[in-house]
Coordinates of C-alpha atoms and ligand atoms in Angstrom, one line a residue:
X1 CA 21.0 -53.8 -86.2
X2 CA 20.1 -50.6 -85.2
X3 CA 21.7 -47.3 -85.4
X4 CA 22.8 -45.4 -82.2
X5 CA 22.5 -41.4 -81.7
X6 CA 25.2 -39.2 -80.8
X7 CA 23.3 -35.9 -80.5
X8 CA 26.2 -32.6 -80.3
X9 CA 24.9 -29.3 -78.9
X10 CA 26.3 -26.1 -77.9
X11 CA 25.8 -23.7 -75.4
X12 CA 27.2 -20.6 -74.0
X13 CA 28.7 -19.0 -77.4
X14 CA 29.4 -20.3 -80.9
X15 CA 33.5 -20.7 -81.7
X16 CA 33.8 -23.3 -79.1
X17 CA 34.6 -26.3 -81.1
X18 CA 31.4 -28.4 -81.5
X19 CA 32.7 -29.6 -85.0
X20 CA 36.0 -30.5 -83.5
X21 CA 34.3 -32.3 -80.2
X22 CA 31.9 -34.0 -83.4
X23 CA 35.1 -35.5 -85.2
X24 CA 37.0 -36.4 -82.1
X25 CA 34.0 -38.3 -80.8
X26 CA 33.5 -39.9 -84.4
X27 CA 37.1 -40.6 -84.2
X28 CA 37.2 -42.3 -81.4
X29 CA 34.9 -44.5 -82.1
X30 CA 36.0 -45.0 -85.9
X31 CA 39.2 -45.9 -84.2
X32 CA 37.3 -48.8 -81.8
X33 CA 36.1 -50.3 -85.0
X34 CA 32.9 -48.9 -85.1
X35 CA 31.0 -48.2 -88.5
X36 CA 30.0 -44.2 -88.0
X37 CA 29.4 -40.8 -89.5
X38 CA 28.4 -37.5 -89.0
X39 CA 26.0 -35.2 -89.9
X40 CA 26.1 -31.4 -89.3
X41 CA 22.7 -29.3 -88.6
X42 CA 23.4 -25.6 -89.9
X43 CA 20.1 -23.9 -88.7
X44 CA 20.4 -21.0 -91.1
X45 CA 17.9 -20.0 -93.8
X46 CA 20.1 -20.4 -96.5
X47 CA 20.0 -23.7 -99.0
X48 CA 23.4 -24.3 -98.3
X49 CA 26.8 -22.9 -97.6
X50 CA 27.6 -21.8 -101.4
X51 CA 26.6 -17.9 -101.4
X52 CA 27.6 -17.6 -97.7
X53 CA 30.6 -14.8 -98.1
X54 CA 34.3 -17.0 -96.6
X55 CA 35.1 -14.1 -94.8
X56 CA 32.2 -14.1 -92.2
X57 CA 31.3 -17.9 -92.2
X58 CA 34.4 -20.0 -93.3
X59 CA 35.1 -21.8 -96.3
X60 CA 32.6 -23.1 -98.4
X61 CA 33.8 -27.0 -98.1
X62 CA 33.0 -29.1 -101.4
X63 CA 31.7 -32.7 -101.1
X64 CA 32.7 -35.7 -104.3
X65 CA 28.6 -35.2 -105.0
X66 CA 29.0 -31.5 -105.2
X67 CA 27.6 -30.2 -102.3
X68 CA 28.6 -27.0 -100.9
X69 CA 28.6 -27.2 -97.1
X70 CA 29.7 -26.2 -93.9
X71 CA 33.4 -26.4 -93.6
X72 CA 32.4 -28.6 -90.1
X73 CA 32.0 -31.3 -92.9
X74 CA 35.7 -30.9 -93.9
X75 CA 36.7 -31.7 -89.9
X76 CA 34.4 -35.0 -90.2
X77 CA 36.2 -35.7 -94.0
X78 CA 39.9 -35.1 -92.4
X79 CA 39.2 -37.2 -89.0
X80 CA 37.6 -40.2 -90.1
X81 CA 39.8 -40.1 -94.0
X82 CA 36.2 -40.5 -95.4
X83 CA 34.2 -38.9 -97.9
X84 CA 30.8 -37.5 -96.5
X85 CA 28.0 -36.7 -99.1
X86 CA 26.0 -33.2 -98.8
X87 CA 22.7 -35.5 -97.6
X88 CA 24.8 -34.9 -94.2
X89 CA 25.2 -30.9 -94.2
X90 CA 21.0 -30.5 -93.0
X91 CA 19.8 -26.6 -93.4
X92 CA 16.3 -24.9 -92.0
X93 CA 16.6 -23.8 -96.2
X94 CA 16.3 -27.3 -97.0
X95 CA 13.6 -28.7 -94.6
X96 CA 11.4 -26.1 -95.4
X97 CA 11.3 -26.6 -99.1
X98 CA 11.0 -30.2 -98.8
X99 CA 7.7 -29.9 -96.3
X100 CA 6.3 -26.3 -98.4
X101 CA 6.8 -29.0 -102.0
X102 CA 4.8 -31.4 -100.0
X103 CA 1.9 -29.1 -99.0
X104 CA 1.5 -27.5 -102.6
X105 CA 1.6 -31.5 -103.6
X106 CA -1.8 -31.9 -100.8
X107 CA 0.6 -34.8 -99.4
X108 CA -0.5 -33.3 -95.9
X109 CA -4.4 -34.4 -97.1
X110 CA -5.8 -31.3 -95.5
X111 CA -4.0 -30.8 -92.2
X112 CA -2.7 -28.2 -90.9
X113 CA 1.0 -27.9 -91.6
X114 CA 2.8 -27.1 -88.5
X115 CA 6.4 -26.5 -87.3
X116 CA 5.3 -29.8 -84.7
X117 CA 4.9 -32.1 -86.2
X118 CA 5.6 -31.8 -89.9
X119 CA 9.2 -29.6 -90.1
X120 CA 9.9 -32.1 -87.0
X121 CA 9.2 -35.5 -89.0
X122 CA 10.9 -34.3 -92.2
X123 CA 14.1 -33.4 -89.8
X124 CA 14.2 -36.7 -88.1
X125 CA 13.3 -38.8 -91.3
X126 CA 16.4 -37.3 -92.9
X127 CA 18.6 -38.1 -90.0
X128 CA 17.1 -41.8 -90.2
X129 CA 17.2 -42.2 -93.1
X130 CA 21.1 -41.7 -93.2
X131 CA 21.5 -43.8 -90.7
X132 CA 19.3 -46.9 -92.3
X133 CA 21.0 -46.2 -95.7
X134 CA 24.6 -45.7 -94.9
X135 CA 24.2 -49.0 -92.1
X136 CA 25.9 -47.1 -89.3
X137 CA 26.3 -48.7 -85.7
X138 CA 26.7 -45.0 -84.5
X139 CA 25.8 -41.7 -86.3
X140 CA 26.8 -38.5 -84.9
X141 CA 25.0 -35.6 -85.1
X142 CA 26.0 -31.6 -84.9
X143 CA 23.7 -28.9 -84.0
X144 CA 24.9 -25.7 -85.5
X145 CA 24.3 -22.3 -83.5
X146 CA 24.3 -22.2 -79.6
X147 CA 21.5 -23.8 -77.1
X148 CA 18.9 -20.9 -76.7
X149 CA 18.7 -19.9 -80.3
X150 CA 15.8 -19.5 -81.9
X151 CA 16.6 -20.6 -85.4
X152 CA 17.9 -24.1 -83.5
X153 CA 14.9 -25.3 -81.7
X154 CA 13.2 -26.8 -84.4
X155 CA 16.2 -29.4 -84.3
X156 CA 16.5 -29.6 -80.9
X157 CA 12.9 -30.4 -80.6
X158 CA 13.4 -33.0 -83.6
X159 CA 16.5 -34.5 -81.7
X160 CA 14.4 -34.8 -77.8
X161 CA 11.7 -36.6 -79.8
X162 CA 14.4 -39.0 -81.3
X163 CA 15.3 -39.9 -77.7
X164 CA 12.3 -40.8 -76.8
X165 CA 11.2 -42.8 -79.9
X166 CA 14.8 -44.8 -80.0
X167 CA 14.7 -45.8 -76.3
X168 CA 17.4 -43.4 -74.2
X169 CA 19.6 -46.4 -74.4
X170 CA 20.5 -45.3 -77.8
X171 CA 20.7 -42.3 -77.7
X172 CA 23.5 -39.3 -76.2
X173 CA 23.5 -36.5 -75.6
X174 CA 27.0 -34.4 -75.2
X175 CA 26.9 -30.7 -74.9
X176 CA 29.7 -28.3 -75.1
X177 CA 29.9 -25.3 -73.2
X178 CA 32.9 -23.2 -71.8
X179 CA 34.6 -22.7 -68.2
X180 CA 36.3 -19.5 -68.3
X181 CA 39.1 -18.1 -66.1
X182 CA 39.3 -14.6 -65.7
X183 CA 41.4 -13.8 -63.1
X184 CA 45.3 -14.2 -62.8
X185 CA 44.4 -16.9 -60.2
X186 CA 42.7 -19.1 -62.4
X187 CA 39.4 -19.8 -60.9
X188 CA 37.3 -21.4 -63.7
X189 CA 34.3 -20.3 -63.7
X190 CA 31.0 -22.5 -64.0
X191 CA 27.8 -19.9 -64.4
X192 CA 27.8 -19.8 -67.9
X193 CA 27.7 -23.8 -68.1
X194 CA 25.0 -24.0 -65.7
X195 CA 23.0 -21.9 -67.4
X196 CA 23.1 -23.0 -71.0
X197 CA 22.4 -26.5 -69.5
X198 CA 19.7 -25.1 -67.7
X199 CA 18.1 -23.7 -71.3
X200 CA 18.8 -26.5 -72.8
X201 CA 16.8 -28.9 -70.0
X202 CA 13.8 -26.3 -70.2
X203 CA 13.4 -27.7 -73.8
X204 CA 13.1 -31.1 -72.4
X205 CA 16.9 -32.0 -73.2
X206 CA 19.1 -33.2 -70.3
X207 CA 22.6 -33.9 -71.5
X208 CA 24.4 -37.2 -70.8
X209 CA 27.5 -35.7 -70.9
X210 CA 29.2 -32.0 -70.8
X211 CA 32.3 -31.9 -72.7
X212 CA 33.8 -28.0 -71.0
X213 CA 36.1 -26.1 -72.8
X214 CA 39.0 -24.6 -70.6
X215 CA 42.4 -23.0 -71.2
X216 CA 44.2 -25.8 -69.3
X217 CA 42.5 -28.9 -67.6
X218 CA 38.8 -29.1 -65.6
X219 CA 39.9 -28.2 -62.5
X220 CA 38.2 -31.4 -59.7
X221 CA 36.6 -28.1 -57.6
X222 CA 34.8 -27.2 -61.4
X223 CA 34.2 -30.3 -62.2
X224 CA 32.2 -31.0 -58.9
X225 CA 30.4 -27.7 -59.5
X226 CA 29.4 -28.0 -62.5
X227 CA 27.8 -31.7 -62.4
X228 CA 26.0 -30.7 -59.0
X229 CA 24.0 -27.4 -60.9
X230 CA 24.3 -29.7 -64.3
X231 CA 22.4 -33.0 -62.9
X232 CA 25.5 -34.4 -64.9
X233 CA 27.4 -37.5 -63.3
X234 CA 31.2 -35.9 -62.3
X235 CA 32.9 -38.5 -64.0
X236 CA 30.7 -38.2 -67.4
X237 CA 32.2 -33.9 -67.1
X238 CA 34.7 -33.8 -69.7
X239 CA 37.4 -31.8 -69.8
X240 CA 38.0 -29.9 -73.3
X241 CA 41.3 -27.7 -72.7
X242 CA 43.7 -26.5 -75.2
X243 CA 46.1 -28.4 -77.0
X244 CA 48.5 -27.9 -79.6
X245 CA 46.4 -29.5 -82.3
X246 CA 42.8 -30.5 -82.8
X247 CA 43.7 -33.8 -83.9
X248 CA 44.6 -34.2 -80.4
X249 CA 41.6 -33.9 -78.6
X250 CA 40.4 -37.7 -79.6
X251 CA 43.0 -38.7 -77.1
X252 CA 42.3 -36.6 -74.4
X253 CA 38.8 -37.5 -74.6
X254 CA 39.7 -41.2 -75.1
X255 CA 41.9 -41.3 -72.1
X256 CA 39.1 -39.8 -69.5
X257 CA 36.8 -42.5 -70.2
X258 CA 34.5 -41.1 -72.8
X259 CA 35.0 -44.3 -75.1
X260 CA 33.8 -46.7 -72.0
X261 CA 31.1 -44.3 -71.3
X262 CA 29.6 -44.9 -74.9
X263 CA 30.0 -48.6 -75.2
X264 CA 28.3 -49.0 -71.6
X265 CA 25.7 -46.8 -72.6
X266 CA 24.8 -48.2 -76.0
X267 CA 25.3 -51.2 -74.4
X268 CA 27.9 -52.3 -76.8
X269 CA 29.2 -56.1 -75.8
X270 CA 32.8 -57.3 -75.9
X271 CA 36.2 -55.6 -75.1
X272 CA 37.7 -54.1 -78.7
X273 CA 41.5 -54.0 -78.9
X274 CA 42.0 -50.9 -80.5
X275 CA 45.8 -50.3 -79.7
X276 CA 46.6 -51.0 -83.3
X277 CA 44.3 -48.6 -84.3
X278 CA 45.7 -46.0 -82.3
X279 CA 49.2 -46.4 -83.1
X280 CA 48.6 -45.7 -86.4
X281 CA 46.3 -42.9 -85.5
X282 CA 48.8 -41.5 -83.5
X283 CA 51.8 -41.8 -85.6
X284 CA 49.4 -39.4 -87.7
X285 CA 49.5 -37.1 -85.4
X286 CA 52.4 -36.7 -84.1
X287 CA 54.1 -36.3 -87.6
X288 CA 52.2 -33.3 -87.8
X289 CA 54.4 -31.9 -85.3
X290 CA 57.4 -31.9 -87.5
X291 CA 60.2 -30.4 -86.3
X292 CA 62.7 -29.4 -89.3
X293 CA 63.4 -25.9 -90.5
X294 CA 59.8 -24.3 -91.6
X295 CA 59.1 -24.0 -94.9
X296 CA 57.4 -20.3 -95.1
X297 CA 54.6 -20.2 -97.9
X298 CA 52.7 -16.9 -99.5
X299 CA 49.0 -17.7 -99.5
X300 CA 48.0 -14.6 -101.8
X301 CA 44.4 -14.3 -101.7
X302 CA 41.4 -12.1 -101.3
X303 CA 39.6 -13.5 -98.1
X304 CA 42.8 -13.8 -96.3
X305 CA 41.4 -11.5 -92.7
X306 CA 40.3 -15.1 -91.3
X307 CA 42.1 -18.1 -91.3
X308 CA 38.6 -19.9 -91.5
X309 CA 38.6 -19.2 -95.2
X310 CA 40.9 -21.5 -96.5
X311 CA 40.9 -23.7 -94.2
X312 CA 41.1 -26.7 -95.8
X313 CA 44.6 -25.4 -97.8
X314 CA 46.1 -24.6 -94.4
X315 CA 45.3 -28.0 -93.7
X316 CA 46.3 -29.6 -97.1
X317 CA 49.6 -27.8 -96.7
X318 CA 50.3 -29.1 -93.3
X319 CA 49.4 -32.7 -94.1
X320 CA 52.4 -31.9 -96.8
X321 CA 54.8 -30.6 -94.5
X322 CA 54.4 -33.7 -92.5
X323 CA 55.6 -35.9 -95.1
X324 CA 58.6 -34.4 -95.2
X325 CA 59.0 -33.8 -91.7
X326 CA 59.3 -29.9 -92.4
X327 CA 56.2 -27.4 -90.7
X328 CA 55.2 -25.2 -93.2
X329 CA 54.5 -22.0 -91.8
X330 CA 51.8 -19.4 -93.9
X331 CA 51.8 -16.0 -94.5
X332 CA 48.3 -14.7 -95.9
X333 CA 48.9 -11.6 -98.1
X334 CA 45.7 -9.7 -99.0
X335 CA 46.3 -9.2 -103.2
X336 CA 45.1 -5.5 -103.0
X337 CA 48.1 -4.2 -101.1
X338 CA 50.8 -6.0 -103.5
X339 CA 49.7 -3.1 -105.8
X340 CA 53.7 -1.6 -105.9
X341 CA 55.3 -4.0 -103.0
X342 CA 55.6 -7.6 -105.2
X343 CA 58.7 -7.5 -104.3
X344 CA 57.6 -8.4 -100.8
X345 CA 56.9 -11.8 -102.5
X346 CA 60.8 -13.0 -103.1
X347 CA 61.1 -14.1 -98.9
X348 CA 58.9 -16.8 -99.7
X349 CA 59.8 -20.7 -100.6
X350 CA 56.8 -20.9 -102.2
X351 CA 53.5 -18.8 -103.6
X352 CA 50.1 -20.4 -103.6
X353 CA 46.8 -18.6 -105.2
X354 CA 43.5 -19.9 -103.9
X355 CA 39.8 -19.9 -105.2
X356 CA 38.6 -16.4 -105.3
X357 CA 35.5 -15.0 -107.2
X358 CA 34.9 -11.5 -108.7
X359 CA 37.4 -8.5 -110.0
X360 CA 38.5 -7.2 -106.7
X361 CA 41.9 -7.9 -105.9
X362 CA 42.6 -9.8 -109.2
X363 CA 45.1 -7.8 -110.8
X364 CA 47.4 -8.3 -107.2
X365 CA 47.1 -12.3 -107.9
X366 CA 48.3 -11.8 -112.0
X367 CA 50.8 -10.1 -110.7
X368 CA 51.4 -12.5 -108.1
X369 CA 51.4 -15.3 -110.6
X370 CA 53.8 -13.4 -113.4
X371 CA 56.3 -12.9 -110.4
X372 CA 56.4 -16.2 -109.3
X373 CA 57.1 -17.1 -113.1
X374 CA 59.8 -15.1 -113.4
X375 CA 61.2 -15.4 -110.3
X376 CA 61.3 -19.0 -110.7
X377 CA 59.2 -19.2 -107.4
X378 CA 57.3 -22.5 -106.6
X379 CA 53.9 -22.0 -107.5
X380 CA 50.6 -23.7 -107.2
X381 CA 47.1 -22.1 -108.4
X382 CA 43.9 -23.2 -107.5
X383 CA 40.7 -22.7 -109.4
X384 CA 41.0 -18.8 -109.4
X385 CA 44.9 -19.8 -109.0
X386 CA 45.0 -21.6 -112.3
X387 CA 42.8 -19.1 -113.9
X388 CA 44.6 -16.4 -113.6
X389 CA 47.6 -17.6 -114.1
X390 CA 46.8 -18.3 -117.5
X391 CA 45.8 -14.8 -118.2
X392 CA 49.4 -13.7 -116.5
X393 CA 50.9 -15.8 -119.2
X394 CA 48.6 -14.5 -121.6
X395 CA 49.6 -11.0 -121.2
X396 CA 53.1 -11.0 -120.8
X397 CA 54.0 -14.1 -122.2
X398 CA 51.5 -15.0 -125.0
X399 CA 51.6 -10.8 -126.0
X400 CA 48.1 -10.8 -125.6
X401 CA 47.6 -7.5 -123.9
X402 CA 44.0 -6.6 -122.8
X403 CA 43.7 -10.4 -121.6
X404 CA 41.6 -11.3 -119.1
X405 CA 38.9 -13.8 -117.5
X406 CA 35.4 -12.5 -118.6
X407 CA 34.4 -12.8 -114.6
X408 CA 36.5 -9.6 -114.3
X409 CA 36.5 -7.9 -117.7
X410 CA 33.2 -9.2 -119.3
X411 CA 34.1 -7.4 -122.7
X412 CA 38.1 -8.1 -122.4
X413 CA 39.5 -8.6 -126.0
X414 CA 41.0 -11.5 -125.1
X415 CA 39.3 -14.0 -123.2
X416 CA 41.4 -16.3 -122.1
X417 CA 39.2 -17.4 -119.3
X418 CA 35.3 -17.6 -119.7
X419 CA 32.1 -18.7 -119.3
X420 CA 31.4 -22.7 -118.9
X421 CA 29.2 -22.8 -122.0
X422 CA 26.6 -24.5 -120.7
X423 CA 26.2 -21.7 -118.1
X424 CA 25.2 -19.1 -120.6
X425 CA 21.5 -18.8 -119.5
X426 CA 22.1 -19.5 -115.7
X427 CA 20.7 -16.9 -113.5
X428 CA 20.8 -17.9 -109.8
X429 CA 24.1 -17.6 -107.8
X430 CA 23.4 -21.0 -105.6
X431 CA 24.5 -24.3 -106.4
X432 CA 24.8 -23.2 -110.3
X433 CA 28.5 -23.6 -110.6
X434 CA 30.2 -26.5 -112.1
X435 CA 30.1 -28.7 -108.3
X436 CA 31.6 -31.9 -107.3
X437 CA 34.3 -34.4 -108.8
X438 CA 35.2 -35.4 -112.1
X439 CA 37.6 -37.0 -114.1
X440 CA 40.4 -36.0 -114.9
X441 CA 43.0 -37.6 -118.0
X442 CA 46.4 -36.7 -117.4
X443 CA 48.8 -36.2 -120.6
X444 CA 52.1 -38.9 -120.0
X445 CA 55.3 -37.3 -119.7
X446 CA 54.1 -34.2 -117.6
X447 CA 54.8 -32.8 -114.3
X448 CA 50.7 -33.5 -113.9
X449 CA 51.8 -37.2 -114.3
X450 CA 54.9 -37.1 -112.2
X451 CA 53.0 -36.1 -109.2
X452 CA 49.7 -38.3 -109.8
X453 CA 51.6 -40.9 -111.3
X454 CA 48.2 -42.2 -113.1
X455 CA 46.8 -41.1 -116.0
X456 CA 43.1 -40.8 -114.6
X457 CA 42.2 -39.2 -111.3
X458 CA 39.3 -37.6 -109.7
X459 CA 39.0 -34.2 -108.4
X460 CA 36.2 -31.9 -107.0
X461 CA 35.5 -28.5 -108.5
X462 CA 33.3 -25.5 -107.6
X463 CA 33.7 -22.6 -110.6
X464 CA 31.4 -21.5 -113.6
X465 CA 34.7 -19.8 -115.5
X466 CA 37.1 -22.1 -117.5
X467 CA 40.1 -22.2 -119.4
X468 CA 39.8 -21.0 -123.1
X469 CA 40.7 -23.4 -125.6
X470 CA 40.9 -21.1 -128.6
X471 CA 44.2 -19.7 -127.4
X472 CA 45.8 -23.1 -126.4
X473 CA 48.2 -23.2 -129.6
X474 CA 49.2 -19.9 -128.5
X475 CA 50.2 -21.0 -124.5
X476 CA 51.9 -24.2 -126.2
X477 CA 54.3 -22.3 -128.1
X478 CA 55.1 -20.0 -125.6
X479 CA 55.5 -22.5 -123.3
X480 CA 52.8 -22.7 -120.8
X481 CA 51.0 -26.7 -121.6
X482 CA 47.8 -28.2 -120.6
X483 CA 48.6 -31.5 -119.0
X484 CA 45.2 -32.5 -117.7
X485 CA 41.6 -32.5 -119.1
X486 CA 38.3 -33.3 -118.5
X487 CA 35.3 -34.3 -120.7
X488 CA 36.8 -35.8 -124.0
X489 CA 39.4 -32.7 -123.6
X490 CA 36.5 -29.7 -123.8
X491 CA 37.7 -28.3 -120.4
X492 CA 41.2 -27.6 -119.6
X493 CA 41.9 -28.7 -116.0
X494 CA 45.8 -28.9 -115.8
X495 CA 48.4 -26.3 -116.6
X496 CA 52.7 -26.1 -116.2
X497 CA 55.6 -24.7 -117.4
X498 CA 58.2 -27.3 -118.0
X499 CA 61.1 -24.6 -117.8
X500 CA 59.6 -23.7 -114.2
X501 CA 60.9 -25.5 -110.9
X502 CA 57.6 -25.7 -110.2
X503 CA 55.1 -24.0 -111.7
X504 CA 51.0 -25.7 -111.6
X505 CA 47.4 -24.4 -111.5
X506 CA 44.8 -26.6 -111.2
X507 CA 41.3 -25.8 -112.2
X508 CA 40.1 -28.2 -109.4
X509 CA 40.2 -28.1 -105.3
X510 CA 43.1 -30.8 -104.5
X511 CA 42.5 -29.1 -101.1
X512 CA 39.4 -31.5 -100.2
X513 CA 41.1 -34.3 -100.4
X514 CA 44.2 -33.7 -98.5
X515 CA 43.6 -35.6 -95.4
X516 CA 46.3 -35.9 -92.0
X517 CA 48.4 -38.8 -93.2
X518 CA 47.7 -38.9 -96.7
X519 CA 48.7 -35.5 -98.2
X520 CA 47.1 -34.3 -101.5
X521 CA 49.9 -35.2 -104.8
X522 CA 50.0 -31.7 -105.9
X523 CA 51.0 -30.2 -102.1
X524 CA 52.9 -32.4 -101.1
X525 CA 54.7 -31.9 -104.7
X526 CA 54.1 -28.1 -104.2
X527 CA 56.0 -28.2 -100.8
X528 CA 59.0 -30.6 -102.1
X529 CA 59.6 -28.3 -104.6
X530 CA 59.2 -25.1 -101.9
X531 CA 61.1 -27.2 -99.3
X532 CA 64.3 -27.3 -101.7
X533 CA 64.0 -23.8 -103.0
Ligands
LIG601 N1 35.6 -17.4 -109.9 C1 36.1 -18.5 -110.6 C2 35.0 -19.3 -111.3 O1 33.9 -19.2 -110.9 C3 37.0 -19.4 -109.8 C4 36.2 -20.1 -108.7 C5 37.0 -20.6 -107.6 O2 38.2 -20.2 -107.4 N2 36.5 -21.5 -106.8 O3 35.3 -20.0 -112.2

């Protein structure tokens, strides 16, 4: 059997929704029983996502082998309910090293190492191999950036000579561009289509279909336009408008033909009766559009200027909503300005804290957590969440004063959060944290084991700091437990207070494994407990 090519480009300007056109494609054909993946292309120098700042690039997304990738991989993870491994998140970073090892090694034997054809092979040998080793019928593949780039045309030049070594039979390409309208009338307009396609055939790549982005639908005038300047068939022109919710657009591509289009293409035989598929798929989605009274949330936080940042919470907390049929609505609260208005805090049903890194902003989210505490405020913690809700205790619980994590306060008298030991002589920033999922033993009889209802689970983590276990007789007494722990109990991962309504930090990301349908235990706990508050 072999493995068919969906190639995803993107022209005109970035923000368009390549990663959402990837997973709706991928959908589709998950849905029309087809064994497939995806793969996402990030044509930046860096070795990965993990010392790329949230704030300008998105959340770094966590895979169960630890790697930290483009949060396009947690759209593939959430559409398909499947894990992905970091093999699939490919960076220039990471091509480059793996041809400059090879040249030092003399594996070239004395050629000339060139951009064609050696960073080219070692790009398409790592889509191939995927696709051999994972057994796919289809694999889809995302090119980060926009058609015309220059840190992209290594890739794109990989991707044309894929077409022609796999046959054009198996092999698509689907670009997405944009149709704007900028008068009151409406007129969509087509130039910026034609010309992105038009750089992206001067590199030898002519795209098999055009999937437009549009405020409402493709107009038939555009349409036409666009596939006479585009030397794309009208009826393979897609129409990309807005809808209420991503998880939409697999229907709206679905119902224009785009799944026919594929099978004819690829030549796959034999009708597939997917109806059943799609009623459950769609029951999905349409729960997401609960309709009870929202359920208003304080996402307290330090990269809270774009949405992108957590985006896999704002997911994760949706996903809960939907299970109980209420929308949860999110406030994010920047923890430098609570300095003097915590008050502001006592609106909300519930309070979560995030991941975060570094001292700025972390005295707003102790605060934050000591409120919630005594407000008796649903509260969940995540990572930085947890962490620093165990120094909140600490000082004005525990009376520890001068507590802190050692990330903020390196000589802090009491360190109730610190360095993972086997850290100590670690001196580069990426991919050195403690990455990935592990095990987790949850304590019986906790709130932990209430909402897992197992006494073993699995969890992904990203942090290098970690709970204190010198001080855990202290927390115990005062009321603050550890209910989950990992690696023959050296690293606190779970903590409550029983007295709370609801009051849990997790050292781990739950987030990255909340998927539409199947919310995450501790959110969908987390928003019970908010719901009825
Ligand atoms: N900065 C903390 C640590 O490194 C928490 C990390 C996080 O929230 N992802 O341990």
């Amino acid at each position: 059997m072999q493995t068919k090519f969906i190639f995803v480009t993107g022209g005109v300007m970035s923000g368009l929704g390549k990663g959402v056109v990837s997973s709706s494609i991928s959908k589709l054909l998950q849905l029309s029983n087809q064994k497939v993946s995806c793969v996402k292309i990030d044509p930046y120098l860096n070795y990965d996502a993990g010392t790329m700042n949230p704030i300008a690039h998105g959340e770094v997304f966590v895979t169960e082998d630890g790697g930290e990738c483009d949060m396009d991989m947690g759209n593939y993870e959430r559409f398909l309910n499947q894990n992905i491994p970091k093999s699939h998140n490919i960076t220039t970073a990471q091509i480059y090293s793996s041809v400059i090892d090879a040249e030092r090694k003399g594996e070239y034997l004395g050629a000339c190492v060139q951009i064609i054809p050696h960073v080219t092979d070692e790009i398409k040998n790592r889509i191939r191999i995927i696709a051999e080793e994972e057994s796919l019928d289809i694999l889809i593949v995302e090119c980060g950036g926009t058609v015309g780039d220059i840190e992209s045309l290594p890739f794109l030049e990989a991707l044309r000579q894929i077409r022609v070594e796999e046959g054009s039979e198996n092999v698509i390409f689907v670009h997405v561009t944009l149709a704007p309208s900028l008068d009151v009338v409406g007129e969509q307009k087509t130039k910026p289509t034609q010309h992105s396609v038009q750089e992206l055939r001067r590199i030898g790549i002519q795209p098999d279909v055009l999937c437009v982005r549009c405020s409402s639908t493709l107009q038939e005038k555009t349409r036409k336009k666009i596939s006479m300047f585009t030397n794309v068939t009208e009826k393979d022109v897609f129409s990309c408008h807005d809808v209420q919710s991503i998880f939409m657009v697999p229907q709206i591509l679905f119902e224009q033909g785009l799944v026919d289009l594929i099978f004819k293409k690829f030549s796959k035989v034999g009708y597939v009766d997917a109806s059943e598929n799609w009623d459950k798929w769609n029951n999905i989605v349409n729960s997401m559009e609960s309709s009870g009274d929202p359920i208003n949330i304080a996402m307290v936080g330090k990269y809270v200027t774009l949405a992108d940042s957590y985006v896999s919470v704002n997911h994760a907390l949706k996903h809960a909503g939907a299970s109980i049929n209420r929308p949860v609505k999110i406030d994010w609260i920047d923890s430098e300005t609570l300095n003097g208005n915590i008050e502001t805090l006592k609106k909300y049903n519930g309070i979560l804290v995030p991941g975060g890194f570094g001292t700025r902003g972390s005295e707003g989210i102790i605060e934050t957590a000591n409120f919630a505490r005594e407000r008796n405020i649903p509260y969940l913690g995540i990572c930085f969440g947890f962490q620093l809700a165990a120094v909140s205790f600490a000082r004005n619980v525990c009376n520890l004063t001068d507590s802190n994590s050692t990330e903020i306060e390196n000589e802090t008298k009491n360190p109730i959060i610190d360095l993972l030991p086997e850290q100590d002589n670690v001196t580069d920033l990426g991919g050195s944290l403690r990455l990935g999922a592990n095990q987790i033993e949850i304590q019986e009889n906790s709130m932990a084991h209430k909402i897992y209802n197992s006494n073993i689970i699995s969890k992904r983590h990203r942090h290098r700091y970690e709970f204190n276990k010198k001080y855990l007789e202290s927390f115990d007494k005062n009321g603050m437990i550890f209910s989950g722990e990992s690696d023959d109990g050296r690293r606190m991962e779970v903590l409550e207070i029983p007295s709370h309504k609801f009051f849990l930090g997790v050292q781990f990301h739950p987030e990255f494994n909340s998927r539409p349908g199947f919310p995450e235990e501790s959110f969908k706990a987390f928003i019970s407990a908010a719901g009825t508050n």
